[in-house]
Amino acid sequence: MPCSEHVNDLATVVLYARDSQQGNLVIGHIAVPVLRVRQAMREEGWYEMRTQKGEVVSSPTGKSSILVRFFWIDHAKDWSEQSRSEGKEPSGIQKENQVFM
């Protein structure tokens, strides 16, 4: 997810159930502020799944949760370090920051 200019956005994970009759059914989602991931360089934990309306998804044993880990990777830093060591602009490396899960 490129986010050099999207630090006020949310990094979102959507969990689907595959159904041969109805296609992909949304079970729920989580959303984490990109800025929070950027400031801490990573974000991880158990997150409650929410419906499209923002309600907590229930399960037979209580609430539905998912364990997720987000990382902030600074490609601009990687690019400048590699560029200096090689004395040229590397190919195939994006000069943007991204959040990975």
C-alpha positions as YAML, in Angstrom:
chain: A
units: angstrom
residues:
- id: 1
  name: MET
  ca: [0.00, 0.00, 0.00]
- id: 2
  name: PRO
  ca: [1.84, 3.15, -1.11]
- id: 3
  name: CYS
  ca: [1.33, 5.83, 1.52]
- id: 4
  name: SER
  ca: [3.91, 8.57, 1.28]
- id: 5
  name: GLU
  ca: [1.10, 11.11, 0.97]
- id: 6
  name: HIS
  ca: [-1.60, 9.01, 2.64]
- id: 7
  name: VAL
  ca: [-0.51, 9.03, 6.29]
- id: 8
  name: ASN
  ca: [-3.99, 10.18, 7.38]
- id: 9
  name: ASP
  ca: [-5.59, 7.12, 5.76]
- id: 10
  name: LEU
  ca: [-6.40, 3.74, 7.24]
- id: 11
  name: ALA
  ca: [-4.67, 0.44, 6.48]
- id: 12
  name: THR
  ca: [-7.56, -2.00, 6.12]
- id: 13
  name: VAL
  ca: [-7.80, -5.79, 6.20]
- id: 14
  name: VAL
  ca: [-10.99, -7.43, 4.95]
- id: 15
  name: LEU
  ca: [-11.77, -11.08, 5.73]
- id: 16
  name: TYR
  ca: [-13.91, -12.94, 3.17]
- id: 17
  name: ALA
  ca: [-15.63, -16.34, 3.16]
- id: 18
  name: ARG
  ca: [-15.57, -18.09, -0.21]
- id: 19
  name: ASP
  ca: [-18.96, -19.47, -1.20]
- id: 20
  name: SER
  ca: [-19.48, -21.35, -4.47]
- id: 21
  name: GLN
  ca: [-23.11, -20.20, -4.64]
- id: 22
  name: GLN
  ca: [-22.81, -16.56, -3.55]
- id: 23
  name: GLY
  ca: [-19.17, -15.72, -4.32]
- id: 24
  name: ASN
  ca: [-17.10, -13.85, -1.74]
- id: 25
  name: LEU
  ca: [-18.99, -12.95, 1.41]
- id: 26
  name: VAL
  ca: [-17.51, -10.26, 3.65]
- id: 27
  name: ILE
  ca: [-17.13, -11.56, 7.20]
- id: 28
  name: GLY
  ca: [-15.67, -8.36, 8.59]
- id: 29
  name: HIS
  ca: [-12.79, -5.92, 8.51]
- id: 30
  name: ILE
  ca: [-10.28, -4.08, 10.68]
- id: 31
  name: ALA
  ca: [-8.76, -0.66, 10.09]
- id: 32
  name: VAL
  ca: [-5.59, 0.82, 11.60]
- id: 33
  name: PRO
  ca: [-4.38, 4.42, 11.10]
- id: 34
  name: VAL
  ca: [-1.35, 4.50, 8.76]
- id: 35
  name: LEU
  ca: [0.16, 7.32, 10.84]
- id: 36
  name: ARG
  ca: [0.14, 5.09, 13.94]
- id: 37
  name: VAL
  ca: [2.01, 2.38, 12.03]
- id: 38
  name: ARG
  ca: [4.47, 4.92, 10.66]
- id: 39
  name: GLN
  ca: [5.22, 6.45, 14.06]
- id: 40
  name: ALA
  ca: [5.82, 3.10, 15.78]
- id: 41
  name: MET
  ca: [7.37, 1.43, 12.68]
- id: 42
  name: ARG
  ca: [5.05, -1.52, 13.35]
- id: 43
  name: GLU
  ca: [1.66, -2.31, 14.82]
- id: 44
  name: GLU
  ca: [0.44, -5.71, 15.87]
- id: 45
  name: GLY
  ca: [-2.22, -7.30, 17.99]
- id: 46
  name: TRP
  ca: [-5.64, -8.90, 18.13]
- id: 47
  name: TYR
  ca: [-8.26, -6.74, 16.44]
- id: 48
  name: GLU
  ca: [-12.02, -7.15, 16.68]
- id: 49
  name: MET
  ca: [-13.62, -7.76, 13.31]
- id: 50
  name: ARG
  ca: [-16.28, -5.19, 12.39]
- id: 51
  name: THR
  ca: [-19.18, -5.28, 9.94]
- id: 52
  name: GLN
  ca: [-19.72, -2.71, 7.19]
- id: 53
  name: LYS
  ca: [-21.89, -0.83, 9.72]
- id: 54
  name: GLY
  ca: [-19.08, -0.81, 12.30]
- id: 55
  name: GLU
  ca: [-20.65, -3.38, 14.62]
- id: 56
  name: VAL
  ca: [-18.47, -6.07, 16.21]
- id: 57
  name: VAL
  ca: [-18.80, -9.41, 14.39]
- id: 58
  name: SER
  ca: [-20.00, -12.04, 16.85]
- id: 59
  name: SER
  ca: [-19.04, -15.71, 16.92]
- id: 60
  name: PRO
  ca: [-20.46, -18.69, 18.83]
- id: 61
  name: THR
  ca: [-17.85, -18.13, 21.58]
- id: 62
  name: GLY
  ca: [-18.01, -14.32, 21.72]
- id: 63
  name: LYS
  ca: [-16.38, -11.75, 19.45]
- id: 64
  name: SER
  ca: [-14.51, -12.49, 16.22]
- id: 65
  name: SER
  ca: [-10.90, -11.31, 16.34]
- id: 66
  name: ILE
  ca: [-7.91, -11.61, 14.03]
- id: 67
  name: LEU
  ca: [-4.20, -11.35, 14.79]
- id: 68
  name: VAL
  ca: [-2.53, -8.88, 12.40]
- id: 69
  name: ARG
  ca: [0.95, -7.32, 12.16]
- id: 70
  name: PHE
  ca: [1.65, -4.19, 10.10]
- id: 71
  name: PHE
  ca: [5.15, -2.93, 9.23]
- id: 72
  name: TRP
  ca: [6.31, 0.47, 8.00]
- id: 73
  name: ILE
  ca: [9.04, 0.08, 5.40]
- id: 74
  name: ASP
  ca: [10.91, 3.16, 4.25]
- id: 75
  name: HIS
  ca: [11.83, 2.45, 0.63]
- id: 76
  name: ALA
  ca: [13.25, 5.94, 0.20]
- id: 77
  name: LYS
  ca: [15.89, 5.07, 2.82]
- id: 78
  name: ASP
  ca: [16.61, 1.72, 1.14]
- id: 79
  name: TRP
  ca: [16.96, 3.50, -2.21]
- id: 80
  name: SER
  ca: [19.38, 6.14, -0.97]
- id: 81
  name: GLU
  ca: [21.60, 3.58, 0.82]
- id: 82
  name: GLN
  ca: [21.78, 1.32, -2.22]
- id: 83
  name: SER
  ca: [22.25, 4.28, -4.55]
- id: 84
  name: ARG
  ca: [25.23, 5.54, -2.55]
- id: 85
  name: SER
  ca: [26.89, 2.14, -2.39]
- id: 86
  name: GLU
  ca: [26.49, 1.49, -6.13]
- id: 87
  name: GLY
  ca: [26.96, 5.05, -7.30]
- id: 88
  name: LYS
  ca: [23.82, 4.87, -9.45]
- id: 89
  name: GLU
  ca: [20.04, 4.76, -9.27]
- id: 90
  name: PRO
  ca: [18.83, 1.20, -8.66]
- id: 91
  name: SER
  ca: [16.07, -0.22, -10.81]
- id: 92
  name: GLY
  ca: [12.95, -1.87, -9.44]
- id: 93
  name: ILE
  ca: [12.94, -0.12, -6.06]
- id: 94
  name: GLN
  ca: [10.05, 2.22, -5.38]
- id: 95
  name: LYS
  ca: [10.91, 5.55, -3.82]
- id: 96
  name: GLU
  ca: [7.79, 5.52, -1.63]
- id: 97
  name: ASN
  ca: [6.92, 4.39, 1.85]
- id: 98
  name: GLN
  ca: [4.58, 1.47, 2.27]
- id: 99
  name: VAL
  ca: [2.71, -0.38, 4.96]
- id: 100
  name: PHE
  ca: [2.94, -4.15, 4.79]
- id: 101
  name: MET
  ca: [1.00, -6.80, 6.61]
...
